Amino acid sequence: MNPTPNAKEVRYTMVGILLGLFLAALDQTIVSTAMPRIVGELKGAEYYAWVTTSYLLTSTVSAPIFGRLTELFSRKAILLWAVGLFLLGSALSGLSQNMAELILFRGLQGVGGGALFALALTTIAVLFPPRERGRLAGAFGAIFGLSSAVGPWLGGLLTDHLSWRWVFYINMPVGAVALWFILRYMPRLKPAHREPFDFLGAFLLVLWTVPLMLAFSWGGSTYPWGSPVVLGLLLGAGVGLGVWVASQLRSPHPLFDLSLFRIPTFSLSALASFFYGPAFLGAVAFLPLYLQVVKGVSASQSGVTVLPLTFGVILGSVGGGQLAARHGRYKGLVLGSALFLLGIFLLFHFLLRADTPLWLAVFLFFLTGLGLGPAQSLLNIAAQNDVPMHRLGSATSAVQFMRQIGATMGVAFLGTVLAGALSDHLKAAFPQGAAGAPVLARGGEGMALDLDREFARLEDLLARALRGDEAAYRALLQDPMVPKAYLQGLSPGGIPARFAALKEEVRAALAGDEAARRALLQDPTLPEDLKAFLRAPRGALGPEAVEAALAQAEARALEEATRQAVAGLEAAKARLKEALSFGITEALRQIFLYSALFILGALFFVLLLPDRELKGRPAPVE
């Protein structure tokens, strides 16, 4: 038996847990705005999506594994390991020298991040009985809402004023404080008895989860949905799932006790969470696109503009949690929030336009957060209510796992909807095809949203490349935002290299090479003042006059080429902005309609959910 922790231990343990949870939630959003700068420095644009995918894969898989470990070992020791792995991954990610290292270390960071999600919820379930957990719902809702709003803004701020590496280094001081609180105040919370860990079950879990996540991460973006790669991954995931279920049924001490699905409150809460995952991310993940591209809000200001969504989540979570704690019931609150959210998503679908007033959109953001808040935590509390204490870690992490799998599947589908709408509008804006249009990554993978800044960067690179800057020329060749039509007019060395060759031809023509003179006079790109020199009698001009004329012609050619390049980019930016504005608006209207369908799926299982009273702490198993 564990001694009952005192109020001070519980209070300060909660501080450490919430700080760790905030870091794990923040890291899902803070990196996206830094990705263009990361790719520019580390190169390897073809591995762009893997930086996000590696974190997603490992965080999803680690949650149920660490959830089971809390049932077998000291919860304090496992939580310290999780925070340590997260901080180690953060430090190494910041020190990365190439994309391969960053992808590897982001995966390590994801192991710690996924474990933190599962362990935080499990530890709180051990420290507080179900009815009291409702009072903490606001804290969890606030953390998830705050990280969604602050992450992109903070990532942009650190990248612009310090370095993209501080997106990872910022975790170190906050994580150290969390580590100290946990180490100093958290009780050990040892399990009542020990069982062997199911290594085969953990391996088979990875074997079917990773292909499933990869299929939905790559489908519709890296590979078509019907491609052999995606279909092969889905088939492998299906076979792996069957083998994993068989192993869990046969194992005397399985990684996850499938008999928990016989408990209605657990199984129905987990299934409802599966549909809430994509509804939540569908509502939140694509809103910055609308704010920044359609409404012209800067990347840093968009974080402030989404704050009403955060306030709505906090208010909904706190209010729902307090009501659940006071009345001891959860079903009515979850049901009411789902119906409210359904209405808000349908309002978004019918009201959202490119010219929708910003104040109305922000007000709808607040209402969306208000509807999302209660379900974030109450479904976890409902799932834990009837689960025996010795399987509390597995049950809690399973709900998180179901939400994450649902979110990955749903957002992949919604990303395909967004990509399709953008593709249609880009084709209409750039009828000449891909040669004239910038290449944009899928919205969830770091699409460049600040178009003014991006095009200013491209204009600077083009001007430098035309002046002969080799580094700028190479950067343009690797940049997916540069229309291919501009690359065709560029050459190594720029205008100076072109005029270096031209000078030799002009000197030869002035020295008496008649073939060179005729070729130059027929060259439509040769400036007229140089052609006038070539038509003059031989020897009429001295060498100094020729060199001066060539220098002046080079300066004018450079100025004209730069002017034309900038004008072309400005025209492309204007067309791109218009196409993106209408494309994103139409895509978001469809996304909110699909999010409403996801809420209907969650609503179905919430309706079936037993309306049990939240009880006290389950009796621990001896």
XYZ file of C-alpha atoms in Angstrom:
622
model
C 0.000 0.000 0.000
C 1.185 3.518 -0.775
C 0.977 6.149 2.001
C -1.639 8.815 1.322
C 0.135 11.914 -0.071
C -0.430 15.151 1.816
C -1.959 18.280 0.287
C 1.427 19.938 -0.323
C 2.779 16.898 -2.188
C -0.334 16.711 -4.349
C -0.325 20.442 -5.105
C 3.332 20.645 -6.143
C 3.202 17.344 -7.999
C 0.384 18.829 -10.056
C 2.565 21.851 -10.909
C 5.293 19.573 -12.301
C 2.825 17.387 -14.205
C 1.000 20.334 -15.794
C 4.297 21.962 -16.843
C 5.411 18.707 -18.499
C 2.029 18.310 -20.183
C 2.209 21.891 -21.481
C 5.605 21.216 -23.083
C 4.351 18.042 -24.771
C 1.235 19.831 -26.078
C 3.221 22.918 -27.158
C 5.689 20.851 -29.165
C 2.916 19.662 -31.468
C 2.423 23.218 -32.782
C 5.530 25.312 -32.086
C 7.737 23.679 -34.723
C 5.485 24.275 -37.752
C 6.269 27.997 -38.164
C 10.010 27.331 -37.887
C 10.065 24.646 -40.585
C 10.792 26.914 -43.612
C 13.845 28.306 -41.784
C 14.940 24.825 -40.677
C 14.758 23.472 -44.227
C 16.624 26.523 -45.524
C 19.507 25.891 -43.117
C 19.635 22.094 -42.936
C 18.508 21.515 -46.566
C 16.738 18.247 -47.345
C 13.379 19.740 -48.334
C 12.282 16.290 -49.520
C 12.262 15.148 -45.869
C 10.178 18.140 -44.762
C 7.130 16.158 -43.629
C 9.201 13.595 -41.716
C 10.052 16.125 -39.002
C 6.371 16.186 -38.054
C 5.671 12.535 -38.882
C 8.475 11.146 -36.695
C 7.137 12.974 -33.623
C 3.577 11.898 -34.400
C 4.536 8.232 -34.832
C 6.587 7.855 -31.671
C 4.247 9.895 -29.448
C 1.261 7.810 -30.545
C 2.993 4.476 -29.990
C 4.672 5.395 -26.697
C 1.437 6.408 -24.899
C -0.057 2.903 -24.435
C 3.367 1.380 -23.702
C 4.144 3.870 -20.940
C 0.573 3.633 -19.698
C 1.154 -0.064 -19.054
C 4.564 0.593 -17.443
C 2.859 2.775 -14.794
C 0.895 -0.322 -13.727
C 4.116 -2.312 -13.218
C 6.621 0.161 -11.789
C 6.752 3.314 -9.679
C 4.747 6.016 -11.438
C 7.212 8.634 -10.249
C 10.175 6.805 -11.809
C 8.353 6.314 -15.130
C 7.278 9.983 -15.217
C 10.860 11.119 -14.556
C 12.037 8.917 -17.437
C 9.400 10.441 -19.710
C 10.409 14.030 -18.879
C 14.092 13.106 -19.238
C 13.559 11.547 -22.680
C 11.572 14.581 -23.817
C 14.270 17.019 -22.677
C 17.052 14.895 -24.196
C 15.196 14.798 -27.508
C 14.662 18.576 -27.324
C 18.341 19.304 -26.688
C 19.529 16.991 -29.455
C 16.938 18.392 -31.910
C 18.280 21.884 -31.273
C 21.841 20.662 -31.917
C 20.944 18.861 -35.176
C 23.295 19.497 -38.093
C 21.200 17.877 -40.829
C 17.648 16.713 -41.486
C 18.410 13.063 -40.717
C 19.554 13.958 -37.205
C 16.567 16.240 -36.648
C 14.107 13.529 -37.717
C 15.778 10.974 -35.426
C 15.870 13.280 -32.403
C 12.299 14.491 -32.995
C 11.300 10.831 -32.800
C 13.067 10.529 -29.431
C 11.308 13.699 -28.297
C 7.998 12.163 -29.385
C 8.583 9.108 -27.176
C 8.810 11.399 -24.163
C 5.923 13.608 -25.339
C 3.514 10.712 -25.837
C 4.512 9.262 -22.484
C 3.880 12.610 -20.780
C 0.324 12.737 -22.124
C -0.498 9.272 -20.841
C 1.335 9.574 -17.508
C -0.102 12.971 -16.600
C -3.680 11.788 -16.974
C -2.931 8.486 -15.222
C -1.147 10.101 -12.266
C -4.016 12.508 -11.698
C -6.435 9.577 -11.832
C -4.421 7.918 -9.052
C -4.175 11.060 -6.899
C -7.851 12.066 -7.192
C -11.129 10.103 -7.231
C -13.302 10.521 -10.374
C -15.602 13.151 -8.912
C -12.701 15.375 -7.857
C -10.970 15.007 -11.236
C -13.637 17.185 -12.795
C -12.196 20.178 -10.941
C -8.938 19.683 -12.828
C -10.622 19.563 -16.231
C -10.100 23.281 -16.740
C -6.352 22.954 -16.290
C -6.118 20.305 -18.987
C -8.394 22.201 -21.337
C -6.384 25.356 -20.753
C -3.111 23.583 -21.547
C -4.325 22.130 -24.833
C -6.064 25.332 -25.876
C -3.156 27.561 -24.861
C -0.588 25.413 -26.652
C -2.662 25.470 -29.860
C -2.857 29.266 -29.803
C 0.597 30.134 -28.437
C 2.654 27.477 -30.258
C 2.719 28.943 -33.802
C 3.140 32.501 -32.470
C 5.979 31.553 -30.108
C 7.665 29.463 -32.816
C 7.660 32.430 -35.188
C 8.892 34.814 -32.479
C 11.827 32.596 -31.465
C 12.752 31.863 -35.074
C 12.699 35.525 -36.121
C 14.532 37.003 -33.126
C 16.830 34.204 -31.933
C 17.116 31.024 -33.998
C 14.944 28.082 -34.994
C 17.024 26.033 -32.536
C 15.388 27.905 -29.645
C 12.083 26.301 -30.631
C 13.618 23.208 -29.000
C 15.886 24.847 -26.413
C 12.917 26.678 -24.842
C 11.812 23.313 -23.434
C 14.939 22.956 -21.297
C 14.348 25.556 -18.513
C 10.612 24.814 -18.254
C 11.286 21.072 -18.294
C 13.945 21.451 -15.598
C 11.409 23.174 -13.325
C 8.860 20.395 -13.998
C 11.535 17.800 -13.272
C 12.386 19.446 -9.937
C 8.767 19.568 -8.759
C 8.192 15.912 -9.671
C 11.491 14.758 -8.155
C 11.020 16.759 -4.959
C 7.320 16.344 -4.188
C 5.730 13.461 -6.093
C 5.148 10.275 -4.064
C 6.480 7.053 -5.589
C 2.999 5.489 -6.133
C 4.205 1.921 -6.493
C 1.796 -0.706 -7.923
C 0.205 -3.155 -5.495
C 1.829 -6.102 -7.273
C 4.228 -6.779 -10.136
C 3.575 -8.570 -13.416
C 5.930 -9.268 -16.350
C 5.894 -6.697 -19.139
C 4.445 -7.883 -22.474
C 7.375 -7.170 -24.829
C 5.763 -9.109 -27.683
C 2.560 -7.086 -27.333
C 4.538 -3.828 -27.400
C 6.444 -4.940 -30.527
C 3.249 -5.994 -32.313
C 1.593 -2.694 -31.326
C 4.394 -0.824 -33.105
C 4.121 -3.237 -36.030
C 0.526 -2.243 -36.873
C 0.404 1.337 -35.561
C 3.365 2.680 -37.556
C 2.098 1.494 -40.984
C -1.378 2.814 -40.168
C -0.047 6.257 -39.195
C 2.259 6.374 -42.219
C -0.583 5.477 -44.568
C -2.709 8.353 -43.325
C 0.246 10.756 -43.109
C 1.331 10.036 -46.707
C -2.048 9.350 -48.313
C -3.221 12.126 -50.592
C 0.021 14.116 -50.253
C 3.242 12.128 -50.688
C 1.429 9.276 -52.463
C -2.086 8.957 -53.959
C -4.595 7.119 -51.783
C -4.826 4.309 -54.314
C -1.044 3.882 -54.700
C 0.594 0.513 -53.921
C 2.568 2.131 -51.070
C -0.503 3.422 -49.196
C -2.592 0.301 -49.889
C 0.333 -1.898 -48.822
C 0.706 0.029 -45.567
C -3.023 -0.274 -44.843
C -2.948 -4.006 -45.569
C 0.107 -4.457 -43.343
C -1.590 -2.476 -40.568
C -4.718 -4.645 -40.831
C -2.729 -7.885 -40.625
C -0.611 -6.515 -37.776
C -3.725 -5.477 -35.839
C -5.167 -8.978 -36.161
C -1.938 -10.565 -34.903
C -1.720 -8.066 -32.026
C -5.314 -8.763 -30.904
C -4.629 -12.518 -31.009
C -1.492 -12.070 -28.902
C -3.346 -9.951 -26.321
C -6.098 -12.539 -25.988
C -3.577 -15.350 -25.412
C -1.128 -13.522 -23.130
C -1.601 -14.069 -19.350
C -0.325 -10.514 -18.730
C -1.154 -8.565 -21.905
C 0.020 -5.050 -22.725
C -3.656 -4.095 -22.932
C -6.423 -6.098 -21.338
C -9.057 -6.291 -24.090
C -11.666 -7.290 -21.532
C -11.807 -3.583 -20.608
C -13.901 -3.093 -23.728
C -16.658 -5.010 -21.927
C -16.969 -1.996 -19.584
C -19.476 0.273 -21.387
C -18.226 3.541 -19.891
C -14.693 2.797 -21.082
C -15.444 1.422 -24.550
C -18.023 4.074 -25.471
C -15.838 6.923 -24.134
C -12.887 5.631 -26.151
C -14.977 5.389 -29.338
C -16.394 8.882 -28.795
C -12.830 10.187 -28.309
C -11.871 8.596 -31.647
C -14.337 10.921 -33.397
C -13.635 13.936 -31.196
C -9.957 13.846 -32.219
C -10.445 14.884 -35.872
C -13.292 17.240 -34.937
C -11.033 19.120 -32.527
C -8.007 19.282 -34.841
C -10.172 19.984 -37.879
C -11.563 23.018 -36.085
C -8.217 24.262 -34.748
C -5.459 23.181 -37.150
C -6.750 24.984 -40.238
C -7.950 28.236 -38.661
C -4.521 29.954 -38.951
C -4.742 29.424 -42.727
C -7.928 31.451 -42.867
C -6.630 34.185 -40.573
C -3.229 34.641 -42.214
C -3.986 34.100 -45.892
C -7.628 35.149 -46.237
C -7.886 37.880 -43.606
C -4.269 39.076 -43.890
C -3.422 38.651 -40.204
C 0.323 38.239 -39.581
C 1.694 34.986 -38.189
C 2.355 36.524 -34.767
C -1.013 38.317 -34.649
C -2.921 35.170 -35.617
C -1.912 33.619 -32.288
C -3.581 36.549 -30.531
C -6.634 36.321 -32.795
C -7.126 32.642 -31.895
C -6.945 33.443 -28.166
C -10.779 33.614 -27.941
C -10.788 29.952 -28.971
C -8.403 29.275 -26.073
C -10.581 31.245 -23.656
C -13.599 29.295 -24.869
C -11.830 25.971 -24.260
C -10.755 27.095 -20.787
C -14.212 28.351 -19.882
C -15.894 25.224 -21.262
C -13.439 22.933 -19.486
C -13.598 24.742 -16.156
C -17.370 25.099 -16.259
C -17.949 21.517 -17.347
C -15.505 20.183 -14.772
C -17.025 22.179 -11.945
C -20.537 21.043 -12.857
C -19.397 17.431 -13.104
C -17.710 17.658 -9.701
C -20.751 19.331 -8.128
C -23.454 17.059 -9.520
C -21.397 13.895 -10.056
C -22.730 13.394 -13.609
C -20.998 13.718 -16.953
C -23.294 12.455 -19.721
C -25.541 15.504 -19.915
C -22.529 17.817 -20.097
C -20.802 15.833 -22.869
C -24.070 15.456 -24.761
C -24.861 19.162 -24.508
C -21.395 20.232 -25.630
C -21.541 17.833 -28.610
C -24.907 19.222 -29.757
C -23.667 22.789 -29.254
C -20.491 22.015 -31.239
C -22.535 20.450 -34.026
C -24.501 23.672 -34.375
C -21.333 25.824 -34.394
C -19.683 23.718 -37.107
C -22.792 24.012 -39.263
C -22.796 27.789 -38.671
C -19.187 27.923 -39.858
C -20.108 25.939 -42.957
C -22.931 28.272 -43.946
C -21.527 31.636 -42.789
C -17.809 31.481 -43.550
C -16.767 33.485 -46.614
C -13.666 35.368 -47.690
C -15.414 38.638 -46.785
C -16.807 37.436 -43.433
C -16.079 40.170 -40.839
C -13.116 39.257 -38.657
C -15.090 39.970 -35.464
C -17.723 37.399 -36.451
C -15.088 34.767 -37.195
C -13.386 35.442 -33.841
C -16.728 35.195 -32.026
C -17.360 31.828 -33.671
C -13.860 30.740 -32.584
C -14.857 31.483 -28.980
C -18.079 29.482 -29.309
C -16.120 26.599 -30.857
C -13.773 26.518 -27.858
C -16.749 26.641 -25.520
C -18.157 23.514 -27.178
C -14.817 21.688 -27.337
C -13.881 22.292 -23.705
C -16.032 19.836 -21.717
C -15.394 16.765 -23.877
C -11.592 17.154 -23.696
C -11.459 15.927 -20.105
C -14.869 14.524 -19.218
C -14.549 11.601 -21.633
C -11.307 10.610 -19.884
C -12.999 10.843 -16.497
C -15.952 8.765 -17.724
C -13.611 6.111 -19.143
C -11.713 5.872 -15.830
C -14.833 5.740 -13.649
C -15.471 1.972 -13.765
C -11.959 0.730 -14.566
C -10.130 -1.223 -11.823
C -7.142 0.603 -10.312
C -4.583 -1.926 -11.546
C -5.588 -1.189 -15.165
C -5.991 2.568 -14.834
C -2.796 3.334 -16.788
C -3.762 1.148 -19.740
C -7.313 2.499 -19.867
C -6.260 6.161 -19.698
C -3.559 5.797 -22.343
C -5.946 3.802 -24.555
C -8.414 6.709 -24.668
C -5.546 9.051 -25.590
C -4.372 6.516 -28.191
C -7.837 6.303 -29.751
C -8.113 10.098 -29.899
C -4.684 10.351 -31.558
C -5.424 7.644 -34.134
C -8.752 9.283 -34.948
C -7.120 12.695 -35.225
C -4.422 11.370 -37.585
C -6.953 9.666 -39.846
C -9.340 12.598 -39.819
C -6.771 15.334 -40.369
C -5.208 13.341 -43.221
C -8.609 13.233 -44.863
C -9.259 16.924 -44.158
C -5.802 17.771 -45.501
C -6.763 16.034 -48.732
C -9.934 18.156 -48.862
C -7.826 21.297 -48.403
C -5.278 20.230 -51.023
C -8.039 19.490 -53.543
C -9.718 22.877 -53.083
C -6.390 24.720 -53.321
C -5.382 22.740 -56.404
C -8.615 23.658 -58.198
C -8.232 27.367 -57.484
C -4.509 27.392 -58.299
C -5.195 25.763 -61.662
C -7.719 28.493 -62.402
C -5.258 31.228 -61.348
C -2.267 29.717 -63.174
C -3.668 28.186 -66.369
C -0.129 27.837 -67.774
C 0.423 25.056 -65.253
C 3.044 24.278 -62.650
C 5.768 26.327 -64.360
C 4.151 29.566 -63.260
C 2.797 28.582 -59.853
C 4.654 28.240 -56.539
C 4.605 24.762 -55.028
C 2.796 24.678 -51.688
C 3.055 21.877 -49.159
C -0.092 20.459 -47.590
C -1.549 22.785 -44.962
C -0.732 20.581 -41.992
C 2.928 20.260 -42.958
C 4.084 23.819 -42.624
C 2.718 25.603 -45.660
C 4.264 29.061 -45.935
C 1.484 31.301 -44.680
C 3.172 34.723 -44.523
C 3.184 35.286 -48.271
C 4.473 38.865 -48.095
C 7.516 37.768 -46.130
C 8.040 34.694 -48.301
C 7.917 36.664 -51.535
C 10.168 39.394 -50.085
C 12.655 36.626 -49.324
C 12.354 35.277 -52.881
C 12.802 38.755 -54.373
C 15.976 39.215 -52.347
C 17.304 35.815 -53.462
C 16.486 36.574 -57.108
C 18.244 39.953 -56.961
C 21.327 38.377 -55.394
C 21.319 35.488 -57.888
C 21.123 37.954 -60.800
C 24.134 39.776 -59.315
C 26.092 36.518 -59.353
C 25.623 35.218 -55.790
C 26.161 31.440 -56.096
C 24.632 30.682 -52.672
C 21.436 32.557 -53.601
C 21.279 30.728 -56.935
C 21.549 27.332 -55.238
C 18.941 28.330 -52.615
C 16.487 29.266 -55.382
C 16.996 25.930 -57.123
C 16.042 24.088 -53.905
C 13.170 26.356 -52.853
C 9.703 24.847 -53.601
C 8.086 28.297 -53.470
C 9.919 29.501 -56.608
C 7.856 29.159 -59.822
C 9.742 26.970 -62.286
C 9.424 29.658 -64.962
C 11.868 31.849 -63.000
C 14.439 29.099 -62.709
C 14.568 28.733 -66.487
C 15.796 32.338 -66.845
C 18.511 31.972 -64.216
C 22.045 30.775 -64.778
C 25.090 30.337 -62.529
C 26.892 33.625 -62.097
C 23.843 35.697 -63.079
C 24.178 38.858 -65.216
C 27.935 39.309 -64.499
C 28.713 35.840 -65.872
C 26.561 36.508 -68.929
C 28.300 39.832 -69.587
C 31.757 38.317 -68.997
C 31.143 36.064 -72.018
C 29.485 38.937 -73.912
C 32.485 41.216 -73.377
C 34.782 38.727 -75.056
C 32.446 38.502 -78.045
C 32.174 42.325 -78.303
C 35.952 42.734 -78.077
C 36.394 40.118 -80.809
C 33.834 41.859 -83.042
C 35.468 45.269 -82.529
C 38.840 43.702 -83.289
C 37.634 42.589 -86.740
C 35.786 39.270 -86.301
C 32.950 39.840 -88.797
C 31.092 36.626 -87.898
C 31.012 37.616 -84.231
C 29.819 41.123 -85.151
C 26.917 39.806 -87.288
C 25.895 37.320 -84.551
C 25.832 40.063 -81.954
C 23.822 42.438 -84.159
C 21.206 39.709 -84.661
C 21.009 38.951 -80.898
C 17.634 40.363 -79.681
C 18.860 40.468 -76.057
C 21.859 42.674 -76.815
C 21.302 46.306 -75.690
C 20.877 48.827 -78.514
C 23.710 51.068 -77.327
C 26.124 48.144 -77.709
C 24.793 47.462 -81.185
C 25.499 51.130 -81.995
C 29.130 50.593 -80.986
C 29.325 47.555 -83.246
C 27.977 49.538 -86.221
C 30.588 52.281 -85.749
C 33.701 52.225 -87.988
C 36.460 49.995 -86.737
C 38.865 51.840 -84.451
C 36.524 54.802 -83.951
C 36.243 54.025 -80.229
C 39.075 53.586 -77.781
C 39.298 50.668 -75.342
C 38.260 52.860 -72.397
C 35.037 53.925 -74.138
C 34.216 50.307 -74.977
C 34.789 49.141 -71.384
C 32.706 52.014 -70.005
C 29.889 51.259 -72.408
C 29.983 47.570 -71.477
C 29.874 48.414 -67.747
C 26.920 50.750 -68.264
C 25.103 48.124 -70.337
C 25.711 45.506 -67.628
C 24.359 47.820 -64.928
C 21.240 48.602 -66.987
C 20.727 44.915 -67.825
C 20.991 43.992 -64.143
C 18.534 46.717 -63.169
C 16.049 45.710 -65.869
C 16.321 41.975 -65.127
C 15.760 42.639 -61.411
C 12.794 44.905 -62.144
C 11.178 42.305 -64.407
C 11.801 39.493 -61.911
C 10.300 41.476 -59.034
C 7.325 42.568 -61.158
C 6.738 38.966 -62.192
C 6.894 37.775 -58.594
C 4.512 40.525 -57.457
C 2.017 39.520 -60.142
C 2.375 35.854 -59.160
C 1.892 36.785 -55.484
C -1.293 38.725 -56.236
C -2.775 35.825 -58.222
C -1.643 33.353 -55.591
C -3.207 35.355 -52.754
C -6.526 35.545 -54.526
C -6.505 31.841 -55.410
C -5.521 30.849 -51.883
C -8.107 33.144 -50.334
C -11.008 31.586 -52.198
C -9.515 28.075 -52.095
C -8.920 28.087 -48.341
C -12.343 29.557 -47.613
C -14.085 26.904 -49.705
C -11.922 24.168 -48.172
C -12.697 25.349 -44.630
C -16.413 25.336 -45.334
C -16.100 21.702 -46.415
C -13.831 20.897 -43.465
C -16.361 22.240 -40.964
C -19.082 20.201 -42.630
C -16.976 17.048 -42.275
C -16.142 18.043 -38.683
C -19.887 18.182 -38.035
C -20.108 14.611 -39.329
C -17.302 13.572 -36.963
C -19.254 15.137 -34.093
C -22.314 13.142 -35.166
C -20.191 9.992 -34.874
C -19.092 11.004 -31.373
C -22.676 11.932 -30.501
C -23.878 8.430 -31.376
C -21.559 6.830 -28.817
C -22.223 9.534 -26.202
C -25.948 8.778 -26.472
C -25.189 5.134 -25.650
C -22.918 6.088 -22.746
C -24.359 5.049 -19.339
C -25.091 8.032 -17.120
C -23.246 6.693 -14.096
C -22.461 8.798 -11.074
C -18.804 9.714 -10.664
C -17.614 7.795 -7.657
C -14.746 7.918 -5.212
C -11.364 6.321 -5.571
C -11.530 2.655 -6.644
C -10.272 0.281 -4.038
C -6.710 -0.735 -4.892
C -6.063 -4.369 -5.727
C -3.966 -6.201 -3.143
